[in-house]
């Protein structure tokens, strides 16, 4: 018991220290291109005009903007650093969901391991210190998914489907990738309903619940859909214009070519084959390569880093799955399906960037912790327990050391790149700091 208590305290101390290091990196002005030309620039224009206006020459202004509204409040109060902390906060909220879920299914030690793993993933660190919206999408998508588990646990109480729909609508209103969450959650609803062993259920109950989920999500997203429909005739503009018979003659928008294949006639995969000169086998292996080859600011290598741990550990989550309680077994299958299909759909629909796949990360983190738990259980039940204990302990220790070293190396690189202390100590002005990264600003 004392050993377990010491582990909990050690995890909390390590977590607080890690969050402090991340927070320090948030204290400098925003320097990322997308933050300066999109996520902060558009709310700033709206503030200067005291209303939301159409900006045809800024195609990003047609995207849903739930988080940009919060950023706009911070900008109105005079801070462009606060949006980074707002984004960081959504990462913390997501970790709370991970902690609560793993505490209920396993225990607090595994839950803390899950939170630590989440915050040691390089792309999560990068997003925490950047005024983007991806962590908002991660939080809302994760909340919607976990609400479905609550729906199943409550014997299909409609209230939890309404909550799931609400969070799904918030995800859709944060970034268009939220529509992938919407589609996958609909399939998850069918799966969880028909895999429940209870006899007191019927198709009518499923259809009513599904309708409530869809209406709830649509209602929450609707302000952005109505805005775009009024402006362009397409509620998800600039996506799927052909489906709405939209032929934009606006020369300003037609002249905007999003970089790296996002708005090209080529599909994202064709772009990699023709422009990046990748072979078909390299393209087919992208869902695996993203865990090993990521590099920040290099679009050929997915403009971000994951960790190999998220590729290997989830496999062990299914050790002894036939002996696992049905409810947890089905949750594992839903988590795996959600993560895998989110990644595959995102990679086929748009350019391969790690942050576009971020909503899959909490599911992979949870499966990784289930993987560690599966290894521990295997060690305890193995007939050659002594040998299994040693092998399992060495494996888990190796994974822990690898991830810590991996995280430290990434944090060191971030501190070398961001250089927060000259600015925080007043050795360089705000304008000079931004200009050293973005000379055009």
XYZ file of C-alpha atoms in Angstrom:
441
model
C 0.000 0.000 0.000
C 2.845 2.412 0.866
C 4.550 1.501 -2.407
C 1.397 2.387 -4.316
C 0.991 5.658 -2.429
C 4.587 6.608 -3.215
C 3.976 5.882 -6.894
C 0.918 8.148 -6.894
C 2.838 10.992 -5.282
C 5.755 10.537 -7.694
C 3.382 10.640 -10.661
C 1.688 13.811 -9.396
C 5.028 15.568 -8.835
C 6.288 14.554 -12.268
C 3.017 15.662 -13.867
C 3.016 19.068 -12.143
C 6.633 19.653 -13.169
C 5.839 18.727 -16.770
C 2.823 21.058 -16.863
C 4.974 23.866 -15.445
C 7.549 23.390 -18.206
C 4.780 23.513 -20.793
C 3.214 26.606 -19.194
C 6.532 28.497 -19.404
C 6.579 27.872 -23.157
C 3.094 29.436 -23.361
C 4.255 32.757 -21.917
C 5.711 34.163 -25.143
C 3.733 35.875 -27.948
C 2.245 33.599 -30.632
C 4.576 32.878 -33.534
C 2.902 30.029 -35.436
C 1.702 30.960 -38.913
C -1.827 29.563 -38.600
C -2.345 31.327 -35.289
C -1.257 34.678 -36.697
C -3.140 34.540 -40.016
C -6.207 32.576 -38.936
C -7.049 31.683 -35.339
C -6.146 35.116 -33.927
C -6.306 37.343 -37.004
C -9.976 36.679 -37.816
C -11.306 37.301 -34.274
C -9.219 40.492 -34.199
C -10.892 41.706 -37.404
C -14.321 40.927 -35.958
C -13.453 42.928 -32.832
C -12.306 45.894 -34.911
C -15.587 45.768 -36.879
C -17.665 45.020 -33.725
C -19.459 42.239 -35.633
C -18.916 39.050 -37.629
C -18.419 39.948 -41.279
C -17.737 37.912 -44.407
C -14.067 37.893 -45.443
C -13.943 36.349 -48.936
C -10.173 36.793 -49.214
C -9.629 34.786 -46.019
C -10.961 31.341 -46.808
C -10.302 30.241 -43.218
C -12.969 32.687 -42.050
C -15.619 30.268 -43.338
C -14.453 27.531 -40.976
C -16.400 26.952 -37.718
C -14.995 29.088 -34.904
C -16.090 27.908 -31.465
C -12.633 28.328 -29.953
C -11.898 31.513 -31.876
C -14.795 33.102 -29.991
C -12.938 32.405 -26.741
C -9.730 33.692 -28.308
C -11.620 36.835 -29.328
C -12.623 37.498 -25.715
C -8.952 37.268 -24.690
C -7.927 39.564 -27.561
C -10.639 42.051 -26.603
C -9.164 42.092 -23.085
C -5.759 42.853 -24.594
C -3.882 39.532 -24.518
C -2.761 37.393 -27.441
C -0.897 35.065 -25.069
C -4.048 34.047 -23.174
C -5.420 32.097 -26.197
C -2.470 29.733 -25.850
C -3.462 29.056 -22.247
C -7.084 28.587 -23.310
C -5.924 25.954 -25.774
C -3.658 24.404 -23.121
C -6.643 24.267 -20.752
C -8.581 22.082 -23.193
C -5.667 19.657 -23.088
C -5.919 19.587 -19.287
C -9.677 19.009 -19.489
C -9.084 16.078 -21.840
C -6.606 14.591 -19.371
C -9.294 14.816 -16.672
C -11.565 12.642 -18.827
C -8.725 10.152 -19.330
C -8.018 10.117 -15.592
C -11.650 9.591 -14.595
C -12.200 6.868 -17.177
C -9.097 4.881 -16.214
C -9.747 5.328 -12.495
C -13.197 3.799 -12.915
C -11.956 0.902 -15.093
C -8.558 0.238 -13.468
C -7.202 2.388 -10.611
C -5.559 5.742 -9.853
C -2.020 4.559 -10.609
C -2.948 3.480 -14.131
C -5.009 6.665 -14.499
C -2.008 8.832 -13.632
C 0.143 6.836 -16.035
C -2.443 7.629 -18.697
C -2.345 11.369 -17.987
C 1.462 11.355 -17.976
C 1.549 9.479 -21.274
C -0.889 11.976 -22.784
C 1.234 14.993 -21.824
C 4.530 13.384 -22.890
C 3.352 12.955 -26.484
C 5.234 15.577 -28.550
C 2.245 16.737 -30.622
C 0.246 17.321 -27.416
C 3.082 19.434 -26.007
C 3.263 21.371 -29.288
C -0.475 22.006 -29.335
C -0.518 23.045 -25.667
C 1.868 25.913 -26.418
C 0.147 27.057 -29.619
C -3.002 29.101 -30.221
C -4.660 26.478 -32.402
C -8.056 24.789 -31.983
C -7.076 21.111 -32.187
C -7.129 20.479 -28.430
C -10.656 21.876 -28.314
C -11.616 19.327 -30.967
C -9.826 16.605 -28.965
C -11.709 17.529 -25.787
C -15.172 17.742 -27.351
C -14.675 14.521 -29.348
C -13.460 12.626 -26.275
C -16.347 13.947 -24.174
C -18.840 12.857 -26.848
C -17.320 9.374 -27.006
C -17.302 8.892 -23.225
C -20.913 10.090 -23.027
C -21.786 7.142 -25.266
C -20.206 4.799 -22.726
C -22.330 6.475 -20.037
C -25.369 5.954 -22.261
C -24.645 2.238 -22.466
C -23.921 1.987 -18.697
C -27.216 3.768 -17.892
C -29.159 1.186 -19.920
C -29.613 3.619 -22.803
C -30.858 6.695 -20.989
C -31.586 9.319 -23.658
C -30.020 12.071 -21.560
C -26.513 10.775 -22.229
C -27.141 10.667 -25.977
C -28.214 14.304 -25.852
C -25.002 15.124 -23.966
C -22.957 13.159 -26.491
C -24.695 14.984 -29.331
C -24.020 18.326 -27.664
C -20.283 17.638 -27.391
C -20.197 16.219 -30.909
C -21.849 19.406 -32.185
C -19.231 21.436 -30.309
C -16.517 19.379 -32.022
C -18.122 20.021 -35.424
C -18.323 23.712 -34.551
C -14.644 23.777 -33.633
C -13.162 22.213 -36.743
C -14.546 20.388 -39.768
C -12.679 17.248 -38.648
C -15.413 17.034 -36.023
C -17.669 15.605 -38.740
C -15.462 12.508 -38.722
C -16.250 12.182 -35.013
C -19.952 12.565 -35.832
C -19.879 9.717 -38.381
C -17.842 7.382 -36.168
C -20.036 7.984 -33.140
C -23.130 7.024 -35.123
C -21.520 3.657 -35.888
C -20.492 3.383 -32.220
C -24.110 3.928 -31.140
C -25.240 0.980 -33.264
C -22.389 -1.207 -32.033
C -22.903 -0.488 -28.315
C -26.658 -0.918 -28.577
C -26.660 -4.281 -30.342
C -23.765 -5.673 -28.272
C -25.563 -5.033 -24.991
C -26.662 -8.344 -23.412
C -29.861 -6.857 -21.959
C -33.127 -8.127 -23.381
C -35.329 -5.102 -22.711
C -34.547 -3.069 -25.753
C -35.948 -2.499 -29.190
C -35.052 -0.911 -32.500
C -37.490 1.934 -31.834
C -35.505 2.920 -28.742
C -32.319 2.930 -30.811
C -33.855 5.038 -33.567
C -35.258 7.584 -31.116
C -31.893 7.833 -29.396
C -30.089 8.176 -32.704
C -32.468 10.944 -33.762
C -31.846 12.793 -30.483
C -28.084 12.479 -30.971
C -28.210 13.773 -34.551
C -30.584 16.653 -33.728
C -28.526 17.661 -30.703
C -25.278 17.707 -32.711
C -26.896 19.535 -35.640
C -28.458 22.170 -33.375
C -25.133 22.959 -31.714
C -23.307 23.179 -35.045
C -26.131 25.103 -36.763
C -24.966 28.708 -36.079
C -21.904 28.127 -38.264
C -23.830 26.140 -40.861
C -26.526 28.837 -41.137
C -23.872 31.556 -41.398
C -22.104 29.787 -44.248
C -25.371 28.964 -46.008
C -26.405 32.615 -45.950
C -23.026 33.724 -47.241
C -22.317 30.988 -49.798
C -25.238 28.551 -50.076
C -23.072 25.796 -48.577
C -23.294 25.085 -44.813
C -19.831 23.467 -44.786
C -18.105 25.876 -47.167
C -15.501 25.563 -48.661
C -15.947 21.766 -48.499
C -18.115 19.771 -50.920
C -19.116 22.747 -53.084
C -20.095 20.386 -55.911
C -22.666 18.674 -53.684
C -24.382 22.039 -53.157
C -23.919 23.149 -56.784
C -21.677 25.979 -55.667
C -19.446 27.468 -58.331
C -17.566 30.301 -56.711
C -16.713 33.058 -59.137
C -14.949 35.036 -56.471
C -11.513 35.633 -57.959
C -10.115 36.272 -54.504
C -11.029 32.787 -53.275
C -10.160 31.131 -56.563
C -6.688 32.629 -56.333
C -6.114 31.166 -52.887
C -4.147 27.952 -53.154
C -3.713 26.363 -49.752
C -0.234 25.024 -49.456
C 0.860 21.390 -49.399
C -2.010 20.049 -51.439
C -4.908 21.091 -49.209
C -6.770 22.853 -52.012
C -5.289 21.196 -55.073
C -7.060 19.113 -57.693
C -4.813 16.273 -56.593
C -5.964 14.068 -53.764
C -3.728 14.142 -50.665
C -2.325 10.701 -51.483
C -1.703 11.586 -55.144
C 0.041 14.735 -53.961
C 2.482 12.709 -51.868
C 3.161 10.384 -54.799
C 3.743 13.106 -57.395
C 5.182 15.982 -55.372
C 6.923 14.192 -52.486
C 7.996 11.324 -54.801
C 6.784 8.643 -52.437
C 6.186 5.120 -53.700
C 2.831 3.429 -53.276
C 4.169 1.180 -50.534
C 5.375 4.255 -48.620
C 1.916 5.786 -49.013
C 0.215 2.596 -47.850
C 2.427 2.587 -44.756
C 1.566 6.171 -43.769
C -0.808 5.013 -40.958
C 2.220 3.236 -39.445
C 4.870 5.804 -40.398
C 3.088 8.608 -38.547
C 4.095 6.981 -35.249
C 7.791 6.866 -36.152
C 8.719 9.524 -38.737
C 7.051 12.721 -37.565
C 8.950 16.023 -37.619
C 7.795 19.488 -36.632
C 7.510 22.017 -39.484
C 8.209 19.379 -42.136
C 5.064 18.637 -44.135
C 6.593 15.611 -45.834
C 6.970 14.095 -42.374
C 3.516 15.057 -41.144
C 4.383 18.358 -39.411
C 4.357 16.886 -35.921
C 5.478 13.979 -33.752
C 3.637 11.141 -32.097
C 5.426 8.349 -30.246
C 6.028 4.675 -31.150
C 4.551 3.768 -27.765
C 1.063 4.566 -29.116
C 1.597 2.062 -31.911
C 2.831 -0.904 -29.844
C 1.099 -0.710 -26.459
C -2.543 -0.754 -27.698
C -1.887 -4.231 -29.118
C -1.487 -5.569 -25.586
C -4.851 -4.095 -24.559
C -6.457 -7.169 -26.080
C -4.399 -9.730 -24.157
C -6.888 -12.075 -22.516
C -9.817 -10.153 -23.993
C -11.991 -13.277 -23.977
C -11.838 -13.211 -20.163
C -12.544 -9.472 -20.011
C -15.894 -8.189 -18.770
C -18.187 -7.579 -21.759
C -18.672 -3.862 -21.106
C -14.922 -3.131 -21.049
C -14.279 -5.461 -23.990
C -16.776 -3.564 -26.136
C -15.369 -0.222 -24.994
C -11.904 -1.338 -26.069
C -13.255 -2.316 -29.481
C -15.020 1.050 -29.845
C -11.875 2.927 -28.769
C -9.740 0.987 -31.239
C -12.243 1.392 -34.066
C -12.616 5.097 -33.357
C -8.845 5.692 -33.337
C -8.071 3.583 -36.405
C -10.895 4.899 -38.581
C -10.356 8.507 -37.502
C -6.738 8.218 -38.611
C -7.568 6.465 -41.891
C -10.388 8.859 -42.822
C -8.303 11.925 -41.961
C -5.327 10.688 -43.962
C -7.486 10.015 -47.021
C -9.520 13.238 -46.761
C -6.811 15.832 -46.240
C -3.055 16.281 -46.078
C -1.257 14.113 -43.534
C -0.542 16.277 -40.519
C -0.291 14.799 -37.063
C -2.461 17.468 -35.452
C -5.329 16.633 -37.797
C -5.308 13.140 -36.243
C -5.211 14.400 -32.647
C -8.783 13.315 -31.684
C -7.574 9.705 -31.971
C -4.852 10.234 -29.351
C -6.943 9.900 -26.133
C -8.328 6.566 -27.362
C -4.806 5.342 -28.149
C -3.559 6.540 -24.741
C -6.324 4.647 -22.945
C -5.667 1.508 -24.990
C -1.955 1.852 -24.197
C -2.704 1.877 -20.475
C -5.005 -1.114 -20.923
C -2.015 -2.677 -22.698
C 0.214 -2.148 -19.671
C -2.530 -3.585 -17.474
C -2.808 -6.583 -19.804
C 0.915 -7.241 -19.497
C 0.743 -7.026 -15.693
C -2.208 -9.433 -15.602
C -0.391 -11.835 -17.906
C 2.628 -11.807 -15.603
C 0.450 -12.653 -12.606
C -1.367 -15.531 -14.333
C 1.537 -17.071 -16.252
C 2.596 -20.543 -15.009
C 6.243 -19.508 -15.287
C 5.424 -16.501 -13.155
C 8.979 -15.695 -12.070
C 10.312 -15.457 -15.625
C 7.192 -13.647 -16.846
C 7.459 -11.128 -14.024
C 11.037 -10.296 -14.951
C 10.299 -10.044 -18.668
C 7.167 -7.973 -18.118
C 8.843 -5.658 -15.617
C 11.782 -5.078 -17.971
C 9.393 -4.345 -20.843
C 7.282 -1.838 -18.863
C 10.415 -0.192 -17.443
C 11.851 0.104 -20.945
C 8.648 1.700 -22.246
C 8.582 4.176 -19.320
C 12.247 5.176 -19.726
C 11.876 5.452 -23.508
C 8.850 7.740 -23.218
C 10.468 9.948 -20.561
C 13.666 10.333 -22.607
C 11.588 10.905 -25.749
C 9.633 13.661 -23.974
C 12.727 15.303 -22.424
C 14.455 15.399 -25.802
C 11.396 17.025 -27.385
C 11.031 19.573 -24.572
C 14.709 20.526 -24.876
C 14.225 21.086 -28.609
C 11.136 23.192 -27.933
C 12.987 25.364 -25.426
C 15.821 25.792 -27.916
C 13.331 26.805 -30.604
C 10.901 28.960 -28.600
C 13.632 30.660 -26.503
C 11.204 31.938 -23.829
C 13.675 33.318 -21.288
C 15.161 36.251 -23.279
C 11.623 37.550 -23.784
C 10.448 36.823 -20.241
C 13.532 38.530 -18.774
C 12.974 41.619 -20.943
C 16.106 41.177 -23.050
C 14.114 41.294 -26.276
C 11.016 43.281 -27.162
C 7.739 41.713 -28.162
C 7.984 42.968 -31.763
C 11.572 41.803 -32.147
C 10.667 38.405 -30.721
C 7.832 37.873 -33.210
C 9.880 39.268 -36.124
C 12.710 36.836 -35.422
C 10.298 34.002 -36.255
C 7.932 35.773 -38.667
C 9.857 38.607 -40.387
C 6.832 39.369 -42.589
C 4.775 40.443 -39.528
